[in-house]
Structure formats: structure tokens, C-alpha cells
Coordinates of C-alpha atoms and ligand atoms in Angstrom, one line a residue:
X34 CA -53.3 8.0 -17.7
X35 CA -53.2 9.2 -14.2
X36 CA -51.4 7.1 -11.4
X37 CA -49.7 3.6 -11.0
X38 CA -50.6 1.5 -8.4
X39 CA -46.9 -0.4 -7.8
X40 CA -44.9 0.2 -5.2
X41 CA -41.5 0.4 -6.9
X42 CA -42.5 1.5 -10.4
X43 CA -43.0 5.1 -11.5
X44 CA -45.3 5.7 -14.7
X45 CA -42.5 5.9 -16.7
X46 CA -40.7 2.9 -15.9
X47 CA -43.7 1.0 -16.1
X48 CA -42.3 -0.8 -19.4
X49 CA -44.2 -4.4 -18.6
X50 CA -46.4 -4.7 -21.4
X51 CA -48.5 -6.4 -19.6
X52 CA -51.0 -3.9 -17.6
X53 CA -54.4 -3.4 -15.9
X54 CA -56.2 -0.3 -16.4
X55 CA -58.9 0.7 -15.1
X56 CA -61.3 3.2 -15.8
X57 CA -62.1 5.5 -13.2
X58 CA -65.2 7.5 -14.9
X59 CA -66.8 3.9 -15.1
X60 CA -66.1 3.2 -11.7
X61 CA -67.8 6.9 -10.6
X62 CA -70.7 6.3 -12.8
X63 CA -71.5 2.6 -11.9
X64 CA -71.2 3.8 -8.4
X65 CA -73.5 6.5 -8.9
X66 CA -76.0 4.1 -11.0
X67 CA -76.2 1.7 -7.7
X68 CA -76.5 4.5 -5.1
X69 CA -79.3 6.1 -7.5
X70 CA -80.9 2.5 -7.6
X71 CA -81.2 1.9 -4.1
X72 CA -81.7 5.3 -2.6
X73 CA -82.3 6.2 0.3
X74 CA -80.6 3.2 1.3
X75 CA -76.7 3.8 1.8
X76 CA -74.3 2.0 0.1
X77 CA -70.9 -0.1 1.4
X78 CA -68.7 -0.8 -1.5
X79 CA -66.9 -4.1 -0.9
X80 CA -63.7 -3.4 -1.7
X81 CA -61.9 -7.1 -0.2
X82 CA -59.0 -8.8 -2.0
X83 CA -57.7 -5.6 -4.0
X84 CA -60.9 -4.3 -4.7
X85 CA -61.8 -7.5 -6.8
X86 CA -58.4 -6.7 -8.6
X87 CA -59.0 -3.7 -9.5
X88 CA -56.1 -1.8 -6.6
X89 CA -57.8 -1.7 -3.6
X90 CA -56.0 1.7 -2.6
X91 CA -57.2 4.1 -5.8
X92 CA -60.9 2.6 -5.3
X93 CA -61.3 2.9 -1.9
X94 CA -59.9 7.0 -2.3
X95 CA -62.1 7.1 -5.4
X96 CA -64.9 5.9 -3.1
X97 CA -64.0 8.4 -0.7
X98 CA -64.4 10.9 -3.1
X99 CA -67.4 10.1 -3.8
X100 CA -68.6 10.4 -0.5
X101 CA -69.3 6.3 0.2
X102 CA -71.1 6.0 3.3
X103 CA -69.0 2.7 4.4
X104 CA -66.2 1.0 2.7
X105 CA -66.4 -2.8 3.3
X106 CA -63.1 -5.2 3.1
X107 CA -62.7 -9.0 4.2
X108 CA -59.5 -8.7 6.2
X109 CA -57.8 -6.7 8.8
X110 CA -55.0 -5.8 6.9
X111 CA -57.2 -4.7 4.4
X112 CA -58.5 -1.9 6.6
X113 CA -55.0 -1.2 8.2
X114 CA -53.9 -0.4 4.8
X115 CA -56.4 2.2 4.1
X116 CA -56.1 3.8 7.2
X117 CA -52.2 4.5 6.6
X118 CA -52.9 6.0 3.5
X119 CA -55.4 8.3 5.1
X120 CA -58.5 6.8 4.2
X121 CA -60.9 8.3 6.6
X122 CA -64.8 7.0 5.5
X123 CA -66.3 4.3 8.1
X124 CA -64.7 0.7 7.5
X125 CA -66.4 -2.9 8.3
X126 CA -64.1 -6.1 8.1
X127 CA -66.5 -8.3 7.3
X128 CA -64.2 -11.8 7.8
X129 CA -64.3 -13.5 10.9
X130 CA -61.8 -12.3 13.7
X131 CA -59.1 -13.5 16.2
X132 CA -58.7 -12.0 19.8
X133 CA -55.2 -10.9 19.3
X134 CA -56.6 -8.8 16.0
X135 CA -59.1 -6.6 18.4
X136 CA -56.4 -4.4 19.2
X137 CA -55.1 -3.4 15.9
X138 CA -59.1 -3.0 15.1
X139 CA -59.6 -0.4 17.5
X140 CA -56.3 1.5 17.2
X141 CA -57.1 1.8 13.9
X142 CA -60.7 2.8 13.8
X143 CA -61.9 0.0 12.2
X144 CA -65.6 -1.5 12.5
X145 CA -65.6 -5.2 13.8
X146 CA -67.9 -8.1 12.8
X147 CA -68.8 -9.6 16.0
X148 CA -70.2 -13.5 14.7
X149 CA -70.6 -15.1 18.3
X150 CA -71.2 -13.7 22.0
X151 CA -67.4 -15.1 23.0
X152 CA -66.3 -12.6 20.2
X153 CA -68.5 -10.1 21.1
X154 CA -67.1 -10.4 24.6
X155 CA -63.7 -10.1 23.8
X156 CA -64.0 -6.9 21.9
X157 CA -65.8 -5.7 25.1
X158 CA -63.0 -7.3 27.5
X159 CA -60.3 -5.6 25.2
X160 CA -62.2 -2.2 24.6
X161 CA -62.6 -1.7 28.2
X162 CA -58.7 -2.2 28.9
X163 CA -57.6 0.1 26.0
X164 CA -60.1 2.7 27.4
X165 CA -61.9 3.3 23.7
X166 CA -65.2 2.5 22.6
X167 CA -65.8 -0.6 19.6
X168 CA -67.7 0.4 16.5
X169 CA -69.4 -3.2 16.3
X170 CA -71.4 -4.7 13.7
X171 CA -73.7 -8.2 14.8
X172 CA -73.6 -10.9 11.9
X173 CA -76.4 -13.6 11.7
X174 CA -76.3 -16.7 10.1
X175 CA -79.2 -17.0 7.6
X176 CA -78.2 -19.9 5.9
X177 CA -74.9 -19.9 4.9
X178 CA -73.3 -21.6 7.7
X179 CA -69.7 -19.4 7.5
X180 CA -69.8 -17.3 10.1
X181 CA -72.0 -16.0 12.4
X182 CA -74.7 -16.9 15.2
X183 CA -78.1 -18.3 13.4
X184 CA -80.9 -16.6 13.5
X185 CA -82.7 -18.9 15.7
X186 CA -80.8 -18.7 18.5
X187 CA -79.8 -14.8 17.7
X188 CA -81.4 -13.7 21.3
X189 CA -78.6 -14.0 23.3
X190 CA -76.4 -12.2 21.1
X191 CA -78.4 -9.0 20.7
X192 CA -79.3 -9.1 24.4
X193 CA -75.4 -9.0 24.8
X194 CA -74.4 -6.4 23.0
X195 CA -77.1 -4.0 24.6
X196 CA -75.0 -4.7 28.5
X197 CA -71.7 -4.4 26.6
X198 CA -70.2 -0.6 27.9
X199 CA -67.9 -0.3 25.5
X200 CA -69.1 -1.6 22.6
X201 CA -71.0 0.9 20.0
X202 CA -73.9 -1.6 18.4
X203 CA -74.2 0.2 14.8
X204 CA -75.2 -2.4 12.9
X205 CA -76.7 -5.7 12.5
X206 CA -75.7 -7.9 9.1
X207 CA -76.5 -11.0 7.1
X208 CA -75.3 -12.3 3.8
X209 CA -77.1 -14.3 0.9
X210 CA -76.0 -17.8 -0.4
X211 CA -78.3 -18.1 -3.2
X212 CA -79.0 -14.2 -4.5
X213 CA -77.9 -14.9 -8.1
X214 CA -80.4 -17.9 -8.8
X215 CA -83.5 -17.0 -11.0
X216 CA -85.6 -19.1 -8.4
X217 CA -85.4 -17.0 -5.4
X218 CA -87.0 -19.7 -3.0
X219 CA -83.5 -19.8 -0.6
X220 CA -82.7 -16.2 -0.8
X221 CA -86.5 -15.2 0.6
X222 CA -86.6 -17.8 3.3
X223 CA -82.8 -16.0 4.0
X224 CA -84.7 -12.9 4.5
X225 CA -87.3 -14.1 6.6
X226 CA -84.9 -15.6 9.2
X227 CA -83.4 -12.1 9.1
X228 CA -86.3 -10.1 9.7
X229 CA -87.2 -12.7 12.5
X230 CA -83.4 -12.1 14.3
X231 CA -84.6 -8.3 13.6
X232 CA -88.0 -8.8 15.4
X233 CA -86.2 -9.3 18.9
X234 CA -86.1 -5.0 18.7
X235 CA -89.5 -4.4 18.0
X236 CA -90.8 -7.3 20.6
X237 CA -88.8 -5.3 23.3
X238 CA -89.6 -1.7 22.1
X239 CA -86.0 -1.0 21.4
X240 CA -85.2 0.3 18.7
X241 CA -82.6 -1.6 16.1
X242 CA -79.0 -0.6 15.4
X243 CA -79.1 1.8 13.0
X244 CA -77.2 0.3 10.2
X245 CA -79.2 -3.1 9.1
X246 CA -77.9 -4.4 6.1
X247 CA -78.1 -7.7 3.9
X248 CA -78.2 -7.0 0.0
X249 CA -75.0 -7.9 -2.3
X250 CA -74.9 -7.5 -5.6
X251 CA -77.5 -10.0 -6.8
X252 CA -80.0 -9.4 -3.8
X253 CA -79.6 -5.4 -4.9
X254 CA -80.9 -6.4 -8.6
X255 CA -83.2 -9.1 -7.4
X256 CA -84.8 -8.3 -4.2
X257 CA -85.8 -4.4 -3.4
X258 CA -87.1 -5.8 -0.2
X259 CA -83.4 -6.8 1.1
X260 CA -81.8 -2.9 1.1
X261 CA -82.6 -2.1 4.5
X262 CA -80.6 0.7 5.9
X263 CA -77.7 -0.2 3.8
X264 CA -76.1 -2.5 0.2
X265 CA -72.9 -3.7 -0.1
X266 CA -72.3 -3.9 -3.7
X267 CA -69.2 -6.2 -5.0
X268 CA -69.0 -7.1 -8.3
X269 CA -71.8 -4.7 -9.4
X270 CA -69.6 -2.0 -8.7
X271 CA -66.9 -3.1 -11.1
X272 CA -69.1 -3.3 -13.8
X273 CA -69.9 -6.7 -13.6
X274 CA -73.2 -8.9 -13.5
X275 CA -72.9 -11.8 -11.0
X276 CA -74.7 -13.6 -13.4
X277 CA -76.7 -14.0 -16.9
X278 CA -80.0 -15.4 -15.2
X279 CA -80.4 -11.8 -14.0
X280 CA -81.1 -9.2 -16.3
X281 CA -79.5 -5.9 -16.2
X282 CA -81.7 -3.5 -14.5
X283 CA -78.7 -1.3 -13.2
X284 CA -76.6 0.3 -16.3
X285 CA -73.2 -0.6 -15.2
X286 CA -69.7 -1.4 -17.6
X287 CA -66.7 -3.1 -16.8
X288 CA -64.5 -0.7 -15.2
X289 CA -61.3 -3.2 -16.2
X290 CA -59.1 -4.0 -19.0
X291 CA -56.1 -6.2 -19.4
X292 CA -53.8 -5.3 -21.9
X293 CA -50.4 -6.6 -23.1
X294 CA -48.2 -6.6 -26.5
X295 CA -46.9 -8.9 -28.8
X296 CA -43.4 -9.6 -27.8
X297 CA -42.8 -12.2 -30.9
X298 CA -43.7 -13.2 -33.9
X299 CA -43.0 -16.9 -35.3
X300 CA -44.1 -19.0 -38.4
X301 CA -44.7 -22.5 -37.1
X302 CA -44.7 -25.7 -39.4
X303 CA -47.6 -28.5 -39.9
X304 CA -47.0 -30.9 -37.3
X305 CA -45.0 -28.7 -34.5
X306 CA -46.1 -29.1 -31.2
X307 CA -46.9 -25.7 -29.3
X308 CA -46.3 -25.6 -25.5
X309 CA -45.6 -27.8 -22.6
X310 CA -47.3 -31.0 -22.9
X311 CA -47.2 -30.9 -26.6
X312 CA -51.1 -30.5 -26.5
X313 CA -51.7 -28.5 -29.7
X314 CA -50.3 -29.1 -33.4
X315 CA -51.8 -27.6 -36.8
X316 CA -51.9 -29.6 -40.3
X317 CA -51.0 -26.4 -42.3
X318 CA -48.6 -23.8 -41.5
X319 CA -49.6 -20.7 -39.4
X320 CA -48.3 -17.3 -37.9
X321 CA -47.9 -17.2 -34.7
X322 CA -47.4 -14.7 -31.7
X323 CA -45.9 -14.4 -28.1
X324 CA -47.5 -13.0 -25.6
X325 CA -46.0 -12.4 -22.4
X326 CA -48.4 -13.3 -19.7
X327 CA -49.4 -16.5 -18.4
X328 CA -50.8 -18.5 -14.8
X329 CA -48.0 -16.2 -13.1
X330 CA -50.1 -13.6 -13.3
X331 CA -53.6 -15.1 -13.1
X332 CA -54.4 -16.1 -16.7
X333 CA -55.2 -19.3 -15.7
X334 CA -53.8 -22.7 -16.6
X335 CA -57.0 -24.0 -17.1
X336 CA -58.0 -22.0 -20.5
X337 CA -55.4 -23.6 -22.4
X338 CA -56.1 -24.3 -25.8
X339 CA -59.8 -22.4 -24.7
X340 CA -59.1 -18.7 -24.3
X341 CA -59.2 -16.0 -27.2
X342 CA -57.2 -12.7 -27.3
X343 CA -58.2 -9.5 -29.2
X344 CA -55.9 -8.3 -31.7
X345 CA -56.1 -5.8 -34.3
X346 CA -59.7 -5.9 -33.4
X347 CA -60.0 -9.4 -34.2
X348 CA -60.2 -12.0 -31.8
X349 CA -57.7 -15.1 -32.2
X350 CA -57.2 -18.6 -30.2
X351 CA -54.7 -18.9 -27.4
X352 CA -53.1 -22.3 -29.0
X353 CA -50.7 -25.0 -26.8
X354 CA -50.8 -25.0 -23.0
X355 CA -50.6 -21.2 -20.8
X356 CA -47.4 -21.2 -19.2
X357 CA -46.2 -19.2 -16.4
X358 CA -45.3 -15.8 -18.3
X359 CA -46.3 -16.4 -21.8
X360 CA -48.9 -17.7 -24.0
X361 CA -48.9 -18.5 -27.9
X362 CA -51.5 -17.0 -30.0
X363 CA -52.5 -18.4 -33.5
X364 CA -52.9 -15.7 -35.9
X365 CA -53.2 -18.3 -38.9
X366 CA -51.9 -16.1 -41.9
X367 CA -52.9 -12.4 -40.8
X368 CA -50.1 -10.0 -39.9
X369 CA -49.3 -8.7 -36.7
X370 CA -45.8 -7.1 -35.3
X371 CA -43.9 -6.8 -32.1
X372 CA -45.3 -4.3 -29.9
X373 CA -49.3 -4.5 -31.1
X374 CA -51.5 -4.5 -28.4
X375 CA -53.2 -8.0 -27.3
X376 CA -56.3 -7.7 -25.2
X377 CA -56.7 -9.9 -23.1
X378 CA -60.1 -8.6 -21.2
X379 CA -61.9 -5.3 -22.4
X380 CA -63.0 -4.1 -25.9
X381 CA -61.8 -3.0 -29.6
X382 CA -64.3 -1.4 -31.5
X383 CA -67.5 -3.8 -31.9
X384 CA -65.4 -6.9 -30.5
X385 CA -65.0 -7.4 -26.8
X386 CA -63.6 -10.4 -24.5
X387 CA -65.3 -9.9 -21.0
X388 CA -64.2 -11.7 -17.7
X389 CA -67.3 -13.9 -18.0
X390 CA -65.8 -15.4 -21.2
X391 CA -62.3 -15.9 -19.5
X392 CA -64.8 -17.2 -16.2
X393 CA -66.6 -19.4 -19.0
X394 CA -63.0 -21.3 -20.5
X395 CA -61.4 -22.0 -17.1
X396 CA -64.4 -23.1 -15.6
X397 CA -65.1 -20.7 -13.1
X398 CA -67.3 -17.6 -12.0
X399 CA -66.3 -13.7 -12.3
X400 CA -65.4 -13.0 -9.4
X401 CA -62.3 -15.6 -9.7
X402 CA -61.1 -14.2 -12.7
X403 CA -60.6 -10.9 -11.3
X404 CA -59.4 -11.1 -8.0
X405 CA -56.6 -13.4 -9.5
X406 CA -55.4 -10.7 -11.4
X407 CA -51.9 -11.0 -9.8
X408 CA -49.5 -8.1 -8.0
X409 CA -46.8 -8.3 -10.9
X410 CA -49.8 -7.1 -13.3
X411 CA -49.2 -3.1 -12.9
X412 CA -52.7 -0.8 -12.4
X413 CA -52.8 1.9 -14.8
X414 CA -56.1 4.2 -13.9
X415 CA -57.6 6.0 -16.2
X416 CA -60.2 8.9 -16.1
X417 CA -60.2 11.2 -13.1
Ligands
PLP286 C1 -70.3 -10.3 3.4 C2 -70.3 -9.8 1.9 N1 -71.0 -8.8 1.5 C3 -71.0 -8.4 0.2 C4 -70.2 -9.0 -0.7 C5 -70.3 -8.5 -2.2 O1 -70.8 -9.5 -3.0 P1 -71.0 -9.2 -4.5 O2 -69.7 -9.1 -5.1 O3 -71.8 -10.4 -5.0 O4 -71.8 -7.9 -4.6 C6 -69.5 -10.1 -0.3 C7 -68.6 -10.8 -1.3 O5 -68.5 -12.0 -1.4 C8 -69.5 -10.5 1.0 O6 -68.7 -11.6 1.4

């Protein structure tokens, strides 16, 4: 075990059971799989909301390492907080932005998303007082309707940027609604719109920015045509599919686990209710076991009386309602002791719970599950 990724804990007096780890080598080699994949395109690893809870500090340095071409996050903050911590590789914030944010953008050498000519003209406005030049990215609304100026009225924009004096065009950006469907009807006609935003440079003779770029994880699986000049892998990176309709070209494994410990062992009686709301009683007598981690730290609410846990290599049902801190497990008559280990996401010799099961019982999608992984849940990394 290498570092910690909490603020107030050493290693050592990282005594909460309840832990993260992630494996670094995975993280290396998935990286490695995708840039391999897609060469000679360049890749951005999206590293927003904690590096999809995965610490969004030792990735991003990992990343570094590695010699990422771009890091990608969704929020300034996101990108101030690298920067402190000496994190030197190119960043794009992909979010939207305020006025008041440009300055803390180009004092800290961060790439802006410019969605609209009035944003675009602030940077320009506020690059020209500050005396420094913007590192800009254009984004173009394909079809998602979030941000961005659509593709059919894209002219203005580009023909913008090119006057702006202080503003460094380096790259022009779109993003995929549909990627992850099997039927890839919506995600080509996406493309189509870009490439026709794009064609503005070739009409004129001028030549694009250099860093054109459209492809998340899904559209890097599914559509070879979408890499341009550069990917920005999410989910793919942590190891993760985004989703079973697509099948898995690129050999990647989930760089997390989530890991806690029995804290107590109980004997419960036919007919005793388990858990707030009284929502789970047995006929026969069981064993049963504590464990402490609950909604508080993103196991959500919703897989109550759904989720399973790996013990002793066995997997066992989560029984009664997930409270705050702690859940019940029901063991039925098997042993198990204070301090065993309880998986919660990761494997144990041929048994394994993944994120997409724990995406499956509370009725939501990957991505969800891990980025919900909580702050109080410490980051062991592992590998490295
Ligand atoms: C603009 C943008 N690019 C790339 C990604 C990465 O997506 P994925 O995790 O599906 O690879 C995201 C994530 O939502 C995004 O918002």
C-alpha cells in the first residue's frame, strides 16, 4: 500500500474499516490499452468529480506520469486544485463558465470551454486587461442541448475566435448523447453536425484548431471515425464499460475496490424485524453481521434489501433497510467474526460484485455508483 488520499489521516491512523483502494497498475495499464487503441490520436483522461471516485489528485499525478497529453475535469476548482499540487500537463474544464471565473482560469493556466460568442468575448475582454493570452477550447452543440453554440449556427463563433487577440484557439469540442446505444443512428447524425461546424475551416482555407476532439468512452469503442485529433476517456479509464450492449474491444479491469470489516456479529430470532422501517423479518433463525457503511458514504439507500456483499468468498444479502453508517448482512448459519473483510465492490477468488451490479440494485448507471463514493470513505492506492 502506498499513499492515503485524506487530508487529516496518515496511513497508520487510517483505522476506518471502511476503505477504497485502488489499484494503480490497473489504472497504468487501462490507460495504456486506450492510448494503444486509438493511436495516433491523443488522449484527455476525464478526471471530473474525484476522478469518478477514484481521488482525483493521485490519478491526475498518475496521469502525469504517464505522460497524458491533456487532463480533462468539469469544474474550476477541479483544475485549481491540481495546479496547487503542481500538476503541470495541459487542463480543459469542460463545464460551462461564469465571467467572474475567467480570472482564476488564466492565473492558473487552465484551458477554458468557450460555449457562446458572449463567453468567448469575455475571456477576450478579461485576457486583454490581465495582459496574458487564453488557452481556449470552442464547444458545439451536436445534439445534446447542455451547453454550447449548435452546429448550425456555429459560423459566428469560429469567425470570432479567429479576431480575438488574446485568445489562443486550440481546440474545437463536441460531446455524444447517445454513444452507448447499440443502434448508433443519433450518435452518427452527432457526428455529421460536427464535421459540418468543422467544414467552416476547409470552406475558408484555414486550417482547424489543432486539437478537435469528440469521442467518450462509448464513441472510443463504437465509432473509430469520432477520434479526431484527440479521446476523452471517462469511465473506460477506470476499468469500467459504459454499458453491456457494447462489447469489450479494449481489455480494461476495474481499477476500484471497496472494502470494509465486520464490526458485529448477532444471532437474530424468527420474526425480528431488521432495520428502520421494519422491512425485512426471517421465519427461521439466522446469523447475522454489521457492517459499518451505509447512504453516508454512498451505498445507497435504494439497494436495501437488493445488494449483496462478499465474504469469506461467498457472496451474502444485505437484509433490512441501508442506514446512514451501517448495513446488516444475513449470513444464515455460516461463520464469520469481527474484523473479516466484507467486500463491498471488487473480487475474491472466482466471485466478484462489480459497480454495475450495485448500478443494477439501486436503479442507476456506473457512473453514479462511483462518483458517490463519499469523502469519509479513505483512498488506499495500491501498485506504483
Ligand atoms: C464533455 C465530456 N467528455 C468526456 C466525458 C467522459 O465520458 P465517459 O465517462 O463516458 O468516457 C464526459 C463525462 O460525462 C464529458 O462530460
Amino acid at each position: 500500500m502506498s499513499s492515503i488520499n485524506h487530508s487529516t489521516i496518515s496511513e497508520e491512523e487510517a483505522i476506518r474499516p471502511t476503505h477504497v483502494e485502488v489499484d494503480l497498475g490497473r489504472l497504468t495499464e487501462n490507460f495504456q490499452a486506450i492510448r494503444r487503441y486509438v493511436a495516433p490520436a491523443k488522449v484527455m483522461p476525464i478526471l471530473k468529480a474525484n476522478a469518478y471516485g477514484h481521488g482525483l489528485l493521485r490519478v491526475a499525478q498518475l496521469m502525469e506520469e504517464l505522460d497524458a497529453d491533456y487532463i480533462g475535469v468539469a469544474v474550476l476548482e477541479e483544475g485549481i486544485l491540481l495546479r496547487e499540487h503542481g500538476i503541470q500537463t495541459p487542463i480543459l474544464v469542460l463545464g460551462g463558465i461564469l465571467g467572474n471565473q475567467i480570472p482564476g482560469f488564466l492565473k492558473h493556466h487552465l484551458t477554458i470551454t468557450a460555449s457562446s460568442i458572449e463567453k468567448l468575448c469575455q475571456v477576450e475582454e478579461i485576457a486583454a486587461q490581465m495582459g496574458v493570452r487564453a488557452k481556449v477550447h470552442l464547444k458545439i452543440d451536436t445534439g445534446m442541448e447542455r451547453i454550447g453554440v449548435h452546429y448550425y449556427s456555429a459560423q459566428n463563433l469560429l469567425e470570432t475566435a479567429l479576431k480575438c487577440k488574446w485568445v489562443e484557439l486550440e481546440g474545437i469540442f463536441s460531446h455524444f448523447a447517445n454513444a452507448d446505444l447499440a443502434d448508433l443512428s443519433d450518435a452518427r447524425n452527432q457526428l455529421e453536425h460536427f464535421l459540418e461546424a468543422l467544414y467552416f475551416y476547409e470552406k475558408h482555407s484555414l486550417p482547424p484548431p489543432p486539437l478537435r476532439h469528440m469521442a467518450n468512452s462509448p464513441a472510443i469503442l463504437q465509432l473509430p471515425q469520432a477520434r479526431f485529433d484527440m479521446v476523452r476517456p471517462g469511465l473506460l479509464l477506470y476499468g469500467v464499460y459504459p454499458s453491456t450492449e457494447i462489447p469489450p474491444i479494449v481489455n480494461v479491469r476495474p481499477a476500484l475496490s471497496w472494502k470494509s470489516r465486520v464490526v458485529y456479529f448477532k444471532v437474530i430470532q424468527p420474526g425480528h424485524p431488521v432495520g428502520y422501517g421494519s422491512t425485512w423479518r426471517s421465519d427461521h433463525m439466522i446469523r447475522a453481521v454489521t457492517v459499518p457503511v451505509g447512504y453516508g458514504d454512498g451505498y445507497f439507500r435504494s439497494m436495501s434489501n437488493k445488494a449483496r456483499v462478499l465474504l469469506r468468498g461467498k457472496q451474502y444479502p444485505v437484509i433490512g433497510r441501508i442506514s446512514m453508517d451501517q448495513i446488516v448482512v444475513n449470513i444464515e448459519w455460516d461463520s464469520a467474526y469481527n474484523d473479516d473483510e466484507v467486500i463491498l465492490i471488487g473480487e475474491s477468488g472466482s466471485e466478484s460484485i462489480a459497480c454495475e451490479d450495485l448500478a443494477e440494485w439501486a436503479g442507476t448507471i456506473p457512473y453514479e455508483i462511483l462518483t458517490n463514493i463519499n469523502t469519509r470513505v479513505p483512498r488506499i492506492y495500491l501498485g506504483r
